CSV table of C-alpha atoms and ligand atoms in Angstrom, one decimal:
chain,number,residue,atom,x,y,z
A,1,MET,CA,20.2,-6.1,81.3
A,2,ASN,CA,20.2,-8.3,84.5
A,3,GLY,CA,19.6,-6.5,87.8
A,4,PRO,CA,21.0,-8.3,90.8
A,5,THR,CA,17.7,-10.0,91.5
A,6,ALA,CA,16.2,-10.2,88.0
A,7,GLN,CA,14.7,-13.5,87.2
A,8,HIS,CA,13.7,-13.6,83.5
A,9,VAL,CA,11.0,-16.0,82.5
A,10,LEU,CA,9.8,-16.5,78.9
A,11,VAL,CA,6.0,-16.6,79.3
A,12,ILE,CA,4.1,-18.3,76.5
A,13,ASN,CA,0.3,-18.3,75.8
A,14,ALA,CA,-0.3,-20.5,72.9
A,15,GLY,CA,-3.7,-20.5,71.3
A,16,SER,CA,-5.0,-22.4,68.2
A,17,SER,CA,-4.1,-19.7,65.7
A,18,SER,CA,-1.9,-17.4,67.7
A,19,LEU,CA,0.9,-17.4,70.2
A,20,LYS,CA,1.7,-14.6,72.6
A,21,TYR,CA,5.0,-14.3,74.3
A,22,GLN,CA,6.8,-12.1,76.8
A,23,VAL,CA,10.1,-12.1,78.6
A,24,VAL,CA,9.3,-10.8,82.0
A,25,ASP,CA,11.3,-10.3,85.2
A,26,ALA,CA,9.4,-12.2,87.8
A,27,THR,CA,10.8,-9.9,90.5
A,28,SER,CA,9.8,-6.6,89.1
A,29,GLY,CA,7.2,-7.5,86.5
A,30,ALA,CA,9.2,-5.5,83.9
A,31,ALA,CA,8.8,-6.8,80.3
A,32,LEU,CA,12.0,-7.0,78.3
A,33,ALA,CA,10.1,-7.8,75.1
A,34,THR,CA,6.6,-8.8,74.1
A,35,GLY,CA,5.4,-10.5,70.9
A,36,LEU,CA,2.5,-12.0,69.1
A,37,ILE,CA,2.4,-14.5,66.3
A,38,GLU,CA,-0.9,-14.6,64.5
A,39,ARG,CA,-2.5,-16.7,61.7
A,40,ILE,CA,-0.6,-19.9,62.7
A,41,GLY,CA,-1.6,-22.6,60.2
A,42,GLU,CA,-2.4,-20.0,57.4
A,43,PRO,CA,0.0,-19.3,54.5
A,44,ASN,CA,0.9,-15.8,55.7
A,45,GLY,CA,1.6,-15.7,59.4
A,46,LEU,CA,2.2,-12.4,61.1
A,47,VAL,CA,4.9,-11.8,63.7
A,48,SER,CA,4.8,-8.6,65.9
A,49,HIS,CA,7.7,-8.1,68.3
A,50,ALA,CA,8.1,-5.2,70.6
A,51,VAL,CA,11.2,-4.1,72.5
A,52,GLY,CA,10.9,-0.9,74.5
A,53,ASP,CA,9.1,1.6,72.3
A,54,ALA,CA,10.2,-0.2,69.0
A,55,GLU,CA,7.6,-2.4,67.4
A,56,HIS,CA,8.4,-4.6,64.5
A,57,GLU,CA,6.0,-6.5,62.2
A,58,ARG,CA,6.6,-9.0,59.5
A,59,GLU,CA,4.8,-11.7,57.5
A,60,VAL,CA,6.3,-15.2,57.5
A,61,ALA,CA,5.0,-18.6,56.9
A,62,VAL,CA,4.0,-20.2,60.2
A,63,PRO,CA,2.4,-23.6,59.4
A,64,ASP,CA,2.4,-24.8,63.0
A,65,HIS,CA,3.4,-24.1,66.6
A,66,GLY,CA,7.0,-25.4,66.0
A,67,ALA,CA,7.3,-22.8,63.2
A,68,ALA,CA,5.9,-20.2,65.5
A,69,MET,CA,8.5,-21.0,68.1
A,70,ALA,CA,11.2,-20.7,65.4
A,71,ALA,CA,9.8,-17.4,64.2
A,72,MET,CA,9.9,-16.1,67.8
A,73,SER,CA,13.5,-17.2,68.3
A,74,GLU,CA,14.4,-15.5,65.0
A,75,ALA,CA,12.7,-12.2,66.2
A,76,PHE,CA,14.7,-12.3,69.4
A,77,ALA,CA,17.9,-13.0,67.5
A,78,GLU,CA,17.4,-10.2,65.0
A,79,LEU,CA,15.6,-7.6,67.1
A,80,GLY,CA,16.7,-8.4,70.6
A,81,PRO,CA,17.0,-8.8,73.4
A,82,ASP,CA,19.6,-11.6,73.1
A,83,LEU,CA,18.0,-14.5,74.9
A,84,ALA,CA,21.4,-15.9,76.0
A,85,GLU,CA,22.2,-12.6,77.7
A,86,ALA,CA,18.7,-12.3,79.2
A,87,ASN,CA,19.7,-15.4,81.2
A,88,LEU,CA,16.3,-17.0,81.2
A,89,VAL,CA,15.5,-19.2,84.2
A,90,ALA,CA,12.5,-21.0,82.8
A,91,VAL,CA,9.6,-21.0,80.4
A,92,GLY,CA,6.1,-20.5,81.9
A,93,HIS,CA,3.1,-21.7,79.9
A,94,ARG,CA,-0.5,-20.6,80.4
A,95,VAL,CA,-2.7,-23.7,80.4
A,96,VAL,CA,-6.4,-23.1,80.4
A,97,GLN,CA,-7.7,-26.3,82.0
A,98,GLY,CA,-6.1,-28.3,84.7
A,99,GLY,CA,-9.1,-30.4,85.5
A,100,PRO,CA,-9.8,-31.9,88.9
A,101,ASP,CA,-6.2,-33.0,89.6
A,102,LEU,CA,-3.8,-30.3,88.2
A,103,THR,CA,-4.7,-27.7,90.8
A,104,GLU,CA,-1.3,-26.0,91.2
A,105,SER,CA,1.5,-24.7,88.9
A,106,VAL,CA,3.7,-27.6,88.1
A,107,LEU,CA,7.0,-28.5,86.5
A,108,ILE,CA,6.2,-30.1,83.1
A,109,THR,CA,7.2,-33.7,82.9
A,110,PRO,CA,5.9,-36.3,80.3
A,111,GLU,CA,3.3,-37.4,83.0
A,112,VAL,CA,2.1,-33.8,83.3
A,113,GLU,CA,1.8,-33.5,79.5
A,114,THR,CA,-0.3,-36.7,79.5
A,115,ALA,CA,-2.4,-35.3,82.4
A,116,ILE,CA,-3.0,-32.1,80.4
A,117,GLU,CA,-4.0,-34.1,77.4
A,118,ASP,CA,-6.3,-36.2,79.6
A,119,VAL,CA,-8.4,-33.2,80.5
A,120,SER,CA,-8.5,-31.8,76.9
A,121,ASP,CA,-12.1,-32.9,76.5
A,122,LEU,CA,-12.9,-30.2,79.1
A,123,ALA,CA,-11.3,-27.5,77.1
A,124,PRO,CA,-11.1,-28.8,73.5
A,125,LEU,CA,-10.4,-25.4,72.0
A,126,HIS,CA,-7.6,-24.4,74.5
A,127,ASN,CA,-5.7,-27.3,75.9
A,128,PRO,CA,-4.5,-28.9,72.6
A,129,PRO,CA,-2.9,-25.6,71.4
A,130,ASN,CA,-1.5,-25.0,74.9
A,131,LEU,CA,0.1,-28.5,74.6
A,132,ALA,CA,1.4,-27.7,71.1
A,133,GLY,CA,3.1,-24.6,72.6
A,134,ILE,CA,4.6,-26.7,75.4
A,135,ARG,CA,6.0,-29.3,73.0
A,136,ALA,CA,7.4,-26.7,70.7
A,137,ALA,CA,9.1,-24.8,73.5
A,138,ARG,CA,10.5,-28.1,74.9
A,139,GLU,CA,12.3,-28.6,71.6
A,140,THR,CA,13.5,-25.1,71.3
A,141,PHE,CA,14.5,-24.5,74.9
A,142,ALA,CA,15.6,-28.0,75.9
A,143,ASP,CA,17.9,-26.8,78.7
A,144,LEU,CA,15.2,-24.7,80.5
A,145,PRO,CA,12.6,-26.0,82.9
A,146,GLN,CA,9.1,-25.7,81.5
A,147,VAL,CA,6.3,-24.9,84.0
A,148,ALA,CA,2.5,-25.1,83.5
A,149,VAL,CA,0.4,-22.4,85.1
A,150,PHE,CA,-3.4,-23.3,85.0
A,151,ASP,CA,-6.2,-20.8,84.6
A,152,THR,CA,-8.3,-23.0,86.8
A,153,ALA,CA,-5.8,-23.3,89.7
A,154,PHE,CA,-6.9,-20.2,91.6
A,155,HIS,CA,-10.4,-21.6,91.8
A,156,ARG,CA,-9.3,-24.9,93.4
A,157,THR,CA,-10.5,-23.4,96.7
A,158,LEU,CA,-14.1,-23.3,95.6
A,159,PRO,CA,-16.3,-25.0,98.2
A,160,ALA,CA,-18.2,-28.0,96.9
A,161,ARG,CA,-21.5,-26.0,97.2
A,162,ALA,CA,-20.2,-23.5,94.6
A,163,ALA,CA,-18.5,-26.0,92.4
A,164,THR,CA,-21.3,-28.6,92.2
A,165,TYR,CA,-24.0,-28.4,89.5
A,166,ALA,CA,-27.4,-29.8,90.5
A,167,LEU,CA,-27.0,-32.4,87.7
A,168,ASP,CA,-27.5,-36.1,88.0
A,169,GLN,CA,-24.3,-36.9,90.0
A,170,GLU,CA,-23.7,-40.2,88.3
A,171,VAL,CA,-23.4,-38.3,85.0
A,172,ALA,CA,-21.5,-35.4,86.5
A,173,THR,CA,-18.9,-37.6,88.2
A,174,LYS,CA,-18.4,-39.8,85.2
A,175,HIS,CA,-17.8,-36.9,82.9
A,176,ARG,CA,-16.0,-34.7,85.4
A,177,ILE,CA,-18.7,-32.0,85.1
A,178,ARG,CA,-18.3,-29.2,87.8
A,179,ARG,CA,-17.5,-25.5,88.0
A,180,TYR,CA,-13.8,-25.1,87.2
A,181,GLY,CA,-13.8,-21.4,86.4
A,182,ALA,CA,-11.2,-19.6,84.3
A,183,HIS,CA,-9.1,-16.4,84.3
A,184,GLY,CA,-7.7,-17.6,87.6
A,185,THR,CA,-4.2,-16.2,87.0
A,186,SER,CA,-5.7,-12.7,86.4
A,187,HIS,CA,-8.1,-12.9,89.4
A,188,GLN,CA,-5.2,-14.0,91.6
A,189,TYR,CA,-2.9,-11.2,90.5
A,190,VAL,CA,-5.6,-8.6,90.8
A,191,ALA,CA,-6.8,-9.8,94.2
A,192,ARG,CA,-3.3,-9.4,95.6
A,193,ALA,CA,-2.7,-6.1,94.0
A,194,ALA,CA,-6.1,-4.8,95.2
A,195,ALA,CA,-5.3,-5.9,98.8
A,196,HIS,CA,-2.0,-4.0,98.5
A,197,GLU,CA,-3.9,-1.0,97.3
A,198,LEU,CA,-6.4,-1.2,100.2
A,199,GLY,CA,-3.5,-1.6,102.7
A,200,ILE,CA,-4.7,-5.0,104.0
A,201,ALA,CA,-3.1,-8.4,103.9
A,202,PRO,CA,-4.1,-10.5,100.8
A,203,GLU,CA,-5.2,-13.3,103.1
A,204,GLN,CA,-7.7,-11.0,104.8
A,205,ALA,CA,-9.2,-9.4,101.7
A,206,ASN,CA,-12.9,-10.0,100.7
A,207,LEU,CA,-13.3,-8.9,97.1
A,208,ILE,CA,-15.5,-9.1,94.1
A,209,VAL,CA,-13.1,-9.1,91.1
A,210,LEU,CA,-14.6,-8.4,87.7
A,211,HIS,CA,-12.3,-9.4,84.8
A,212,LEU,CA,-14.0,-7.8,81.8
A,213,GLY,CA,-12.1,-8.5,78.6
A,214,ASN,CA,-13.3,-10.1,75.5
A,215,GLY,CA,-14.0,-13.0,77.8
A,216,ALA,CA,-15.4,-11.9,81.2
A,217,SER,CA,-15.7,-13.4,84.6
A,218,ALA,CA,-16.6,-12.4,88.2
A,219,THR,CA,-14.9,-14.0,91.2
A,220,ALA,CA,-15.9,-13.8,94.9
A,221,VAL,CA,-12.7,-13.8,96.9
A,222,ALA,CA,-12.9,-14.5,100.7
A,223,ASN,CA,-9.8,-14.1,102.7
A,224,GLY,CA,-7.7,-14.0,99.6
A,225,ARG,CA,-9.2,-17.3,98.2
A,226,SER,CA,-11.6,-17.8,95.3
A,227,VAL,CA,-14.9,-19.1,96.8
A,228,ASP,CA,-17.2,-18.6,93.7
A,229,THR,CA,-16.7,-17.7,90.1
A,230,SER,CA,-19.0,-17.1,87.2
A,231,MET,CA,-17.3,-19.2,84.5
A,232,GLY,CA,-18.2,-22.9,84.9
A,233,LEU,CA,-17.3,-26.1,83.2
A,234,THR,CA,-16.2,-23.9,80.3
A,235,PRO,CA,-15.9,-20.1,79.8
A,236,LEU,CA,-19.4,-19.9,78.4
A,237,GLU,CA,-21.2,-19.4,81.7
A,238,GLY,CA,-21.7,-16.2,83.7
A,239,LEU,CA,-21.3,-12.6,82.5
A,240,VAL,CA,-22.3,-11.3,79.0
A,241,MET,CA,-19.1,-11.3,77.0
A,242,GLY,CA,-17.8,-10.1,73.6
A,243,THR,CA,-19.2,-13.0,71.7
A,244,ARG,CA,-20.6,-15.4,74.4
A,245,THR,CA,-24.0,-15.5,75.9
A,246,GLY,CA,-23.0,-16.0,79.5
A,247,ASP,CA,-25.8,-17.4,81.6
A,248,ILE,CA,-28.7,-18.7,79.5
A,249,ASP,CA,-31.5,-21.2,80.0
A,250,PRO,CA,-29.8,-24.5,78.9
A,251,ALA,CA,-33.2,-25.4,77.3
A,252,VAL,CA,-32.4,-22.9,74.6
A,253,VAL,CA,-30.0,-25.7,73.3
A,254,PHE,CA,-32.8,-28.3,73.2
A,255,HIS,CA,-35.1,-25.7,71.6
A,256,LEU,CA,-32.6,-24.8,68.8
A,257,ALA,CA,-31.9,-28.5,68.2
A,258,ARG,CA,-35.6,-29.7,68.1
A,259,THR,CA,-37.3,-26.7,66.7
A,260,ALA,CA,-34.7,-25.1,64.5
A,261,GLY,CA,-33.1,-28.4,63.5
A,262,MET,CA,-29.6,-27.0,64.3
A,263,ASP,CA,-26.8,-29.4,65.1
A,264,ILE,CA,-24.6,-29.2,68.2
A,265,ASP,CA,-21.7,-27.5,66.5
A,266,GLU,CA,-23.9,-24.8,65.0
A,267,ILE,CA,-25.4,-24.1,68.4
A,268,ASP,CA,-21.9,-24.1,70.0
A,269,THR,CA,-20.8,-21.5,67.4
A,270,ILE,CA,-23.9,-19.3,67.9
A,271,MET,CA,-23.5,-19.3,71.7
A,272,ASN,CA,-19.7,-19.0,71.9
A,273,ARG,CA,-18.9,-16.9,68.9
A,274,ARG,CA,-21.9,-15.0,67.6
A,275,SER,CA,-23.7,-13.9,70.8
A,276,GLY,CA,-22.8,-11.6,73.6
A,277,MET,CA,-22.2,-8.0,72.6
A,278,LEU,CA,-21.6,-9.1,69.0
A,279,GLY,CA,-25.0,-10.8,68.8
A,280,LEU,CA,-26.8,-7.9,70.6
A,281,ALA,CA,-25.1,-4.8,69.3
A,282,GLY,CA,-23.2,-6.0,66.2
A,283,SER,CA,-19.8,-5.4,67.6
A,284,ASN,CA,-17.8,-7.2,70.3
A,285,ASP,CA,-15.7,-4.2,70.9
A,286,MET,CA,-17.1,-2.2,73.9
A,287,ARG,CA,-15.7,1.0,72.4
A,288,ASP,CA,-17.9,0.6,69.3
A,289,VAL,CA,-20.9,-0.2,71.5
A,290,VAL,CA,-20.5,2.9,73.7
A,291,SER,CA,-20.0,5.1,70.7
A,292,ALA,CA,-23.2,3.7,69.2
A,293,VAL,CA,-25.1,4.3,72.4
A,294,GLU,CA,-23.9,7.9,72.4
A,295,ALA,CA,-25.1,8.2,68.8
A,296,GLY,CA,-28.5,7.1,69.8
A,297,ASP,CA,-28.5,3.5,68.6
A,298,GLU,CA,-31.2,1.6,70.5
A,299,ARG,CA,-29.9,-1.8,69.9
A,300,ALA,CA,-26.5,-0.8,71.4
A,301,SER,CA,-28.3,0.8,74.4
A,302,LEU,CA,-30.1,-2.4,75.1
A,303,ALA,CA,-26.9,-4.4,74.8
A,304,LEU,CA,-25.1,-2.1,77.2
A,305,GLU,CA,-28.0,-2.4,79.7
A,306,VAL,CA,-28.0,-6.2,79.4
A,307,TYR,CA,-24.2,-6.2,80.0
A,308,CYS,CA,-24.3,-4.0,83.0
A,309,TYR,CA,-27.4,-5.5,84.5
A,310,ARG,CA,-25.8,-9.0,84.5
A,311,LEU,CA,-22.7,-7.5,86.3
A,312,ARG,CA,-25.0,-5.9,88.9
A,313,LYS,CA,-26.7,-9.2,89.5
A,314,TYR,CA,-23.3,-10.9,90.1
A,315,ILE,CA,-22.2,-8.1,92.4
A,316,GLY,CA,-25.4,-8.6,94.4
A,317,ALA,CA,-25.0,-12.4,94.5
A,318,TYR,CA,-21.4,-12.3,95.5
A,319,THR,CA,-22.1,-9.7,98.2
A,320,ALA,CA,-24.5,-12.3,99.7
A,321,VAL,CA,-21.8,-15.0,99.3
A,322,LEU,CA,-19.1,-12.9,101.0
A,323,GLY,CA,-21.2,-11.2,103.7
A,324,ARG,CA,-18.5,-8.5,104.0
A,325,VAL,CA,-17.0,-6.9,100.9
A,326,ASP,CA,-13.9,-4.7,101.2
A,327,ALA,CA,-13.9,-3.8,97.5
A,328,VAL,CA,-15.3,-4.3,94.1
A,329,VAL,CA,-12.4,-4.5,91.6
A,330,PHE,CA,-12.5,-3.9,87.9
A,331,THR,CA,-9.8,-5.2,85.5
A,332,ALA,CA,-9.0,-6.2,81.9
A,333,GLY,CA,-9.7,-4.3,78.7
A,334,ILE,CA,-13.2,-3.1,79.5
A,335,GLY,CA,-12.9,-3.1,83.3
A,336,GLU,CA,-9.8,-0.9,83.1
A,337,ASN,CA,-11.0,1.4,80.3
A,338,SER,CA,-14.7,1.8,80.2
A,339,ALA,CA,-16.1,4.3,82.7
A,340,PRO,CA,-19.6,3.9,81.3
A,341,VAL,CA,-19.6,0.2,82.0
A,342,ARG,CA,-18.3,0.7,85.5
A,343,ALA,CA,-20.9,3.3,86.2
A,344,GLY,CA,-23.7,1.2,84.6
A,345,ALA,CA,-22.7,-1.9,86.7
A,346,LEU,CA,-22.7,0.0,90.0
A,347,ALA,CA,-25.8,2.2,89.4
A,348,GLY,CA,-28.3,1.9,92.2
A,349,LEU,CA,-26.0,0.0,94.5
A,350,GLU,CA,-25.7,2.8,97.1
A,351,GLY,CA,-28.0,0.8,99.4
A,352,MET,CA,-25.4,-1.9,99.4
A,353,GLY,CA,-22.7,0.6,100.5
A,354,ILE,CA,-21.2,1.1,97.0
A,355,ARG,CA,-20.8,4.8,96.1
A,356,LEU,CA,-19.1,5.6,92.9
A,357,ASP,CA,-17.1,8.9,92.5
A,358,PRO,CA,-17.9,10.0,89.0
A,359,ALA,CA,-14.8,12.1,88.6
A,360,ALA,CA,-12.4,9.4,89.8
A,361,ASN,CA,-14.2,7.0,87.5
A,362,GLU,CA,-12.8,8.9,84.6
A,363,GLU,CA,-9.2,8.4,85.7
A,364,ARG,CA,-6.8,5.7,84.3
A,365,GLY,CA,-4.4,3.2,85.9
A,366,THR,CA,-4.6,1.8,89.4
A,367,VAL,CA,-7.2,4.0,91.1
A,368,ARG,CA,-9.9,4.1,93.7
A,369,ILE,CA,-13.1,5.2,92.1
A,370,SER,CA,-15.4,5.1,95.1
A,371,THR,CA,-16.2,8.2,97.2
A,372,PRO,CA,-14.0,8.5,100.4
A,373,ASP,CA,-17.1,7.7,102.5
A,374,SER,CA,-18.1,4.6,100.5
A,375,PRO,CA,-18.4,1.6,102.9
A,376,VAL,CA,-17.3,-0.7,100.0
A,377,ALA,CA,-14.3,0.5,98.0
A,378,VAL,CA,-14.3,0.4,94.3
A,379,LEU,CA,-11.0,-0.1,92.5
A,380,VAL,CA,-9.6,-0.3,89.0
A,381,VAL,CA,-6.5,-2.5,89.0
A,382,PRO,CA,-4.8,-3.3,85.6
A,383,THR,CA,-4.2,-7.0,85.3
A,384,ASN,CA,-0.8,-8.5,84.5
A,385,GLU,CA,-1.3,-12.2,83.8
A,386,GLU,CA,2.3,-12.6,82.4
A,387,TRP,CA,3.8,-11.3,85.6
A,388,GLU,CA,1.7,-13.7,87.6
A,389,ILE,CA,2.7,-16.6,85.4
A,390,ALA,CA,6.4,-15.6,85.7
A,391,ARG,CA,6.0,-15.5,89.5
A,392,GLU,CA,4.3,-18.8,89.7
A,393,THR,CA,7.0,-20.3,87.4
A,394,VAL,CA,9.8,-19.0,89.6
A,395,GLY,CA,7.9,-20.4,92.6
A,396,VAL,CA,7.9,-23.8,91.1
A,397,ILE,CA,11.5,-24.0,90.1
A,398,THR,CA,12.8,-22.6,93.4
A,399,ALA,CA,10.5,-24.8,95.6
B,401,LIG,P1,-8.8,-10.4,76.0
B,401,LIG,O1,-9.9,-10.9,76.8
B,401,LIG,O2,-8.8,-10.7,74.5
B,401,LIG,O3,-7.4,-10.6,76.7
B,401,LIG,P2,-8.7,-7.6,76.8
B,401,LIG,O4,-8.7,-7.8,78.3
B,401,LIG,O5,-7.5,-6.9,76.2
B,401,LIG,O6,-9.1,-8.9,76.0
B,401,LIG,O7,-10.0,-6.7,76.5
B,401,LIG,C1,-10.3,-6.5,75.1
B,401,LIG,C2,-11.6,-5.7,75.1
B,401,LIG,O8,-11.4,-4.5,75.9
B,401,LIG,C3,-11.9,-5.1,73.7
B,401,LIG,O9,-12.7,-6.1,72.9
B,401,LIG,C4,-12.7,-3.9,74.0
B,401,LIG,O10,-14.1,-4.3,74.0
B,401,LIG,C5,-12.3,-3.5,75.3
B,401,LIG,N1,-11.6,-2.2,75.4
B,401,LIG,C6,-10.3,-1.9,75.2
B,401,LIG,N2,-10.1,-0.6,75.4
B,401,LIG,C7,-11.3,0.0,75.7
B,401,LIG,C8,-11.7,1.3,75.9
B,401,LIG,N3,-10.9,2.3,75.9
B,401,LIG,N4,-13.0,1.5,76.2
B,401,LIG,C9,-13.9,0.4,76.2
B,401,LIG,N5,-13.5,-0.8,76.0
B,401,LIG,C10,-12.3,-1.1,75.7
């Protein structure tokens, strides 16, 4: 199972109630096995483990992240591949927020764990479960190096003018409020893959990368580096998402507090979990929204228009930021699969040199969907965050 250059990394993405894992070869990107443990903390956890074409599901009790790690080990032992034979070189952990100081992938030491804990106030929903995953993996895989790969790291190159909010700087500094961005691992992977597709060196590529999954973000990439991104202090800012508002007048918060008498947690829930496409169209799955539009549902039509219009505004803004754009790149669940969203986002941008090829837009996989004479290329590039985490992990342990 080991090619001569295979470097197998166990990649772990631990959320509050779920844990995703994958054994991936950092050299080729090939996944030996992938798995998902859901309903952590509930009485009946669900383990899904896939090896090749075979998928296995079972219910087990998974009271906490330690139990999730044990359930994962059990799945490997019973269903394969044998982790001892896979010859793992390290465990790579996705960590959402690195804060101002953790700006590169790093070997996890007790000091790094403390530093991740220190910035948990900036990502209260994500960093604590990420840490729980790290601690559980440290127990289970005591002999392997553990590496943290931060979702914010790719955005460390944001110039101050893009990272700074026009907020009272005393308050901002004291509370470490600035634009950190997110989805960095995906933007980094996709930017490099897009440059490869365009036949230019990654450090010369000027790109607008649109990561459109349940969460969604746009990044302006100049000469291979992130120079602006739509998510901010938290993933709430920017594009319209599955359940998040994206950009909104912050005074809506005061209004809901003062006029509707809502407390901060209620408003947080509304803006992070009940808005976006769910709030506009009644579903956060773009497939449902597009079907509803096709069936003549006006609410869904407006939702899709709002979604695409926001994308168009960001494409315009980032074109101004970059000056020269080599390509607009779509990725993640919606970006990779939804031709109507891509067409809607790019409609009317011919004057900016963006010409969509409607037939190519229906294709799947890594594909150029602009016309051959389009001054700005448009690409679809499937993301692969696990491979990027594996590569970063190997980079750290071999540095
Ligand atoms: P996450 O952000 O959770 O990692 P993904 O990148 O997998 O999510 O994207 C999930 C979303 O992709 C789904 O909520 C759905 O809206 C969308 N999606 C998946 N397949 C399609 C499709 N064929 N057409 C339109 N949207 C799709």
